[in-house]
């Protein structure tokens, strides 16, 4: 067993030395389809691309709130509400002994009202337009002429058009916890900045993927209060347990609980600025924070292309099926985990999760459903 542990820990270093390097590659113009396929998709390797969307009218139009409110004045959109900006994330339940996987309250809202709540957040809630499920084409059709309906060089390289195009509008209070997606993701920032932490699929054991009971926020406009309710019948969601930015008072405890993450190779840090595209390969773990632009919010469009379920997918599934615990890993024993209501995931099939697998509003475009 010790030999297997050493080999897995060596793999985390070797994949960086042999393939990934120490930072994400930057391209200063759009790649050719061949270059993109050969150097990045086939190697499952991210890259940051500048000057690829400079022709989009959205770059000059969308940072102006009045333009968006006028263009979408009659649109009803799906607004996600939480008390703290953390949806599709882990949170304690007041009446349950364990952490829960928590989804946002989703409320149909007139777009101008939704934008006001994002730009000028009240004290008791955080609003985020993050519906996914091809929401750009289904809820924001009036904006389609402001940007491309696909990324041409990516579509040619991948041999298909995007399965979903999503619009994201939020503020600095919204944060996306570590997760992975079964899509080739082209993530274009239009206003503000997105701050990504990235880990390759080979680092799956460092994520401490455990099963958590699913819960959902319910929000009352009348009282202005949130209620956290466990789903019935019970449903469990495999999710990353690591918070890379623990609160000051709990930092030491988090580090001792998840040493494979905090003591292992540093995640790749990437800031995507307005006008740039991040290629995020399928199955890469990512955590996201954001900074608003001049209009008071962060705006992005992402394109989800179907991934190839090829030999790489089989290799990654095999890797994450291997039971593993480092000798210096002092995490909670499995017996105690079960007493607390969450369970380590040993079966590789239960670990192949993503944000678009855990929320029921995204079933239509998801390959593995049973949510960013």
PDB file of N, CA and C in Angstrom, residues 58-103:
ATOM      1  N   UNK A  58     -20.306  43.036 -27.294  1.00  0.00           N
ATOM      2  CA  UNK A  58     -20.582  42.901 -25.862  1.00  0.00           C
ATOM      3  C   UNK A  58     -19.517  43.571 -25.001  1.00  0.00           C
ATOM      4  N   UNK A  59     -18.260  43.574 -25.448  1.00  0.00           N
ATOM      5  CA  UNK A  59     -17.185  44.128 -24.628  1.00  0.00           C
ATOM      6  C   UNK A  59     -17.389  45.607 -24.331  1.00  0.00           C
ATOM      7  N   UNK A  60     -17.994  46.331 -25.256  1.00  0.00           N
ATOM      8  CA  UNK A  60     -18.239  47.760 -25.029  1.00  0.00           C
ATOM      9  C   UNK A  60     -19.652  48.037 -24.540  1.00  0.00           C
ATOM     10  N   UNK A  61     -20.594  47.124 -24.831  1.00  0.00           N
ATOM     11  CA  UNK A  61     -22.001  47.382 -24.501  1.00  0.00           C
ATOM     12  C   UNK A  61     -22.414  46.861 -23.125  1.00  0.00           C
ATOM     13  N   UNK A  62     -22.006  45.663 -22.776  1.00  0.00           N
ATOM     14  CA  UNK A  62     -22.528  45.029 -21.557  1.00  0.00           C
ATOM     15  C   UNK A  62     -22.056  45.653 -20.255  1.00  0.00           C
ATOM     16  N   UNK A  63     -20.869  46.256 -20.189  1.00  0.00           N
ATOM     17  CA  UNK A  63     -20.493  46.898 -18.925  1.00  0.00           C
ATOM     18  C   UNK A  63     -21.391  48.076 -18.547  1.00  0.00           C
ATOM     19  N   UNK A  64     -22.221  48.531 -19.465  1.00  0.00           N
ATOM     20  CA  UNK A  64     -23.146  49.632 -19.188  1.00  0.00           C
ATOM     21  C   UNK A  64     -24.476  49.051 -18.718  1.00  0.00           C
ATOM     22  N   UNK A  65     -24.832  49.194 -17.429  1.00  0.00           N
ATOM     23  CA  UNK A  65     -26.051  48.569 -16.905  1.00  0.00           C
ATOM     24  C   UNK A  65     -27.319  48.979 -17.646  1.00  0.00           C
ATOM     25  N   UNK A  66     -27.383  50.228 -18.083  1.00  0.00           N
ATOM     26  CA  UNK A  66     -28.601  50.696 -18.755  1.00  0.00           C
ATOM     27  C   UNK A  66     -28.815  49.962 -20.066  1.00  0.00           C
ATOM     28  N   UNK A  67     -27.732  49.591 -20.758  1.00  0.00           N
ATOM     29  CA  UNK A  67     -27.885  48.840 -22.006  1.00  0.00           C
ATOM     30  C   UNK A  67     -28.515  47.485 -21.736  1.00  0.00           C
ATOM     31  N   UNK A  68     -28.010  46.788 -20.738  1.00  0.00           N
ATOM     32  CA  UNK A  68     -28.561  45.471 -20.414  1.00  0.00           C
ATOM     33  C   UNK A  68     -30.012  45.577 -19.961  1.00  0.00           C
ATOM     34  N   UNK A  69     -30.310  46.529 -19.084  1.00  0.00           N
ATOM     35  CA  UNK A  69     -31.672  46.665 -18.567  1.00  0.00           C
ATOM     36  C   UNK A  69     -32.657  47.024 -19.667  1.00  0.00           C
ATOM     37  N   UNK A  70     -32.222  47.838 -20.610  1.00  0.00           N
ATOM     38  CA  UNK A  70     -33.104  48.199 -21.723  1.00  0.00           C
ATOM     39  C   UNK A  70     -33.296  47.022 -22.668  1.00  0.00           C
ATOM     40  N   UNK A  71     -32.214  46.343 -23.011  1.00  0.00           N
ATOM     41  CA  UNK A  71     -32.298  45.213 -23.947  1.00  0.00           C
ATOM     42  C   UNK A  71     -33.140  44.076 -23.388  1.00  0.00           C
ATOM     43  N   UNK A  72     -33.094  43.884 -22.063  1.00  0.00           N
ATOM     44  CA  UNK A  72     -33.795  42.774 -21.423  1.00  0.00           C
ATOM     45  C   UNK A  72     -34.927  43.271 -20.524  1.00  0.00           C
ATOM     46  N   UNK A  73     -35.512  44.391 -20.900  1.00  0.00           N
ATOM     47  CA  UNK A  73     -36.514  45.030 -20.038  1.00  0.00           C
ATOM     48  C   UNK A  73     -37.736  44.155 -19.794  1.00  0.00           C
ATOM     49  N   UNK A  74     -38.065  43.294 -20.742  1.00  0.00           N
ATOM     50  CA  UNK A  74     -39.257  42.456 -20.588  1.00  0.00           C
ATOM     51  C   UNK A  74     -38.908  40.994 -20.311  1.00  0.00           C
ATOM     52  N   UNK A  75     -37.642  40.716 -20.040  1.00  0.00           N
ATOM     53  CA  UNK A  75     -37.207  39.332 -19.863  1.00  0.00           C
ATOM     54  C   UNK A  75     -37.345  38.885 -18.400  1.00  0.00           C
ATOM     55  N   UNK A  76     -37.861  37.670 -18.230  1.00  0.00           N
ATOM     56  CA  UNK A  76     -37.925  37.031 -16.932  1.00  0.00           C
ATOM     57  C   UNK A  76     -36.783  36.023 -16.872  1.00  0.00           C
ATOM     58  N   UNK A  77     -35.894  36.175 -15.892  1.00  0.00           N
ATOM     59  CA  UNK A  77     -34.699  35.338 -15.818  1.00  0.00           C
ATOM     60  C   UNK A  77     -34.671  34.577 -14.493  1.00  0.00           C
ATOM     61  N   UNK A  78     -33.848  33.536 -14.460  1.00  0.00           N
ATOM     62  CA  UNK A  78     -33.736  32.688 -13.269  1.00  0.00           C
ATOM     63  C   UNK A  78     -32.640  33.242 -12.365  1.00  0.00           C
ATOM     64  N   UNK A  79     -33.041  33.859 -11.260  1.00  0.00           N
ATOM     65  CA  UNK A  79     -32.109  34.479 -10.332  1.00  0.00           C
ATOM     66  C   UNK A  79     -31.844  33.539  -9.160  1.00  0.00           C
ATOM     67  N   UNK A  80     -30.565  33.275  -8.893  1.00  0.00           N
ATOM     68  CA  UNK A  80     -30.175  32.378  -7.810  1.00  0.00           C
ATOM     69  C   UNK A  80     -29.865  33.204  -6.565  1.00  0.00           C
ATOM     70  N   UNK A  81     -30.487  32.845  -5.454  1.00  0.00           N
ATOM     71  CA  UNK A  81     -30.360  33.605  -4.217  1.00  0.00           C
ATOM     72  C   UNK A  81     -29.800  32.725  -3.101  1.00  0.00           C
ATOM     73  N   UNK A  82     -28.837  33.266  -2.359  1.00  0.00           N
ATOM     74  CA  UNK A  82     -28.281  32.605  -1.176  1.00  0.00           C
ATOM     75  C   UNK A  82     -28.047  33.673  -0.112  1.00  0.00           C
ATOM     76  N   UNK A  83     -27.879  33.255   1.139  1.00  0.00           N
ATOM     77  CA  UNK A  83     -27.577  34.255   2.172  1.00  0.00           C
ATOM     78  C   UNK A  83     -26.126  34.710   2.167  1.00  0.00           C
ATOM     79  N   UNK A  84     -25.227  33.954   1.501  1.00  0.00           N
ATOM     80  CA  UNK A  84     -23.794  34.250   1.621  1.00  0.00           C
ATOM     81  C   UNK A  84     -23.003  34.164   0.321  1.00  0.00           C
ATOM     82  N   UNK A  85     -23.664  33.933  -0.810  1.00  0.00           N
ATOM     83  CA  UNK A  85     -22.956  33.861  -2.090  1.00  0.00           C
ATOM     84  C   UNK A  85     -22.375  32.510  -2.412  1.00  0.00           C
ATOM     85  N   UNK A  86     -22.664  31.496  -1.593  1.00  0.00           N
ATOM     86  CA  UNK A  86     -22.113  30.169  -1.828  1.00  0.00           C
ATOM     87  C   UNK A  86     -23.239  29.176  -2.079  1.00  0.00           C
ATOM     88  N   UNK A  87     -23.503  28.947  -3.360  1.00  0.00           N
ATOM     89  CA  UNK A  87     -24.449  27.911  -3.774  1.00  0.00           C
ATOM     90  C   UNK A  87     -23.672  26.805  -4.450  1.00  0.00           C
ATOM     91  N   UNK A  88     -24.296  25.626  -4.568  1.00  0.00           N
ATOM     92  CA  UNK A  88     -23.566  24.460  -5.055  1.00  0.00           C
ATOM     93  C   UNK A  88     -22.279  24.341  -4.251  1.00  0.00           C
ATOM     94  N   UNK A  89     -22.452  24.326  -2.946  1.00  0.00           N
ATOM     95  CA  UNK A  89     -21.318  24.317  -2.017  1.00  0.00           C
ATOM     96  C   UNK A  89     -21.737  23.598  -0.739  1.00  0.00           C
ATOM     97  N   UNK A  90     -20.791  23.419   0.163  1.00  0.00           N
ATOM     98  CA  UNK A  90     -21.059  22.745   1.430  1.00  0.00           C
ATOM     99  C   UNK A  90     -21.379  23.768   2.512  1.00  0.00           C
ATOM    100  N   UNK A  91     -22.370  23.436   3.337  1.00  0.00           N
ATOM    101  CA  UNK A  91     -22.770  24.332   4.421  1.00  0.00           C
ATOM    102  C   UNK A  91     -23.346  23.499   5.558  1.00  0.00           C
ATOM    103  N   UNK A  92     -23.226  23.968   6.796  1.00  0.00           N
ATOM    104  CA  UNK A  92     -23.823  23.236   7.918  1.00  0.00           C
ATOM    105  C   UNK A  92     -25.337  23.401   7.921  1.00  0.00           C
ATOM    106  N   UNK A  93     -26.024  22.349   8.341  1.00  0.00           N
ATOM    107  CA  UNK A  93     -27.474  22.411   8.488  1.00  0.00           C
ATOM    108  C   UNK A  93     -27.803  22.535   9.972  1.00  0.00           C
ATOM    109  N   UNK A  94     -28.683  23.465  10.350  1.00  0.00           N
ATOM    110  CA  UNK A  94     -28.934  23.694  11.775  1.00  0.00           C
ATOM    111  C   UNK A  94     -29.530  22.500  12.504  1.00  0.00           C
ATOM    112  N   UNK A  95     -30.209  21.599  11.784  1.00  0.00           N
ATOM    113  CA  UNK A  95     -30.860  20.469  12.442  1.00  0.00           C
ATOM    114  C   UNK A  95     -30.255  19.125  12.038  1.00  0.00           C
ATOM    115  N   UNK A  96     -29.086  19.159  11.400  1.00  0.00           N
ATOM    116  CA  UNK A  96     -28.466  17.931  10.907  1.00  0.00           C
ATOM    117  C   UNK A  96     -27.012  17.917  11.343  1.00  0.00           C
ATOM    118  N   UNK A  97     -26.470  16.770  11.738  1.00  0.00           N
ATOM    119  CA  UNK A  97     -25.118  16.744  12.290  1.00  0.00           C
ATOM    120  C   UNK A  97     -23.995  16.940  11.278  1.00  0.00           C
ATOM    121  N   UNK A  98     -24.292  16.898   9.988  1.00  0.00           N
ATOM    122  CA  UNK A  98     -23.212  16.970   9.004  1.00  0.00           C
ATOM    123  C   UNK A  98     -23.349  18.211   8.137  1.00  0.00           C
ATOM    124  N   UNK A  99     -22.300  18.440   7.359  1.00  0.00           N
ATOM    125  CA  UNK A  99     -22.405  19.410   6.279  1.00  0.00           C
ATOM    126  C   UNK A  99     -23.363  18.875   5.224  1.00  0.00           C
ATOM    127  N   UNK A 100     -23.944  19.789   4.461  1.00  0.00           N
ATOM    128  CA  UNK A 100     -24.852  19.432   3.374  1.00  0.00           C
ATOM    129  C   UNK A 100     -24.347  20.066   2.084  1.00  0.00           C
ATOM    130  N   UNK A 101     -24.729  19.450   0.959  1.00  0.00           N
ATOM    131  CA  UNK A 101     -24.503  20.083  -0.340  1.00  0.00           C
ATOM    132  C   UNK A 101     -25.713  20.960  -0.618  1.00  0.00           C
ATOM    133  N   UNK A 102     -25.481  22.272  -0.713  1.00  0.00           N
ATOM    134  CA  UNK A 102     -26.575  23.239  -0.724  1.00  0.00           C
ATOM    135  C   UNK A 102     -26.724  23.885  -2.096  1.00  0.00           C
ATOM    136  N   UNK A 103     -27.961  23.882  -2.620  1.00  0.00           N
ATOM    137  CA  UNK A 103     -28.300  24.582  -3.860  1.00  0.00           C
ATOM    138  C   UNK A 103     -29.035  25.875  -3.530  1.00  0.00           C
TER     139      UNK A 103
END
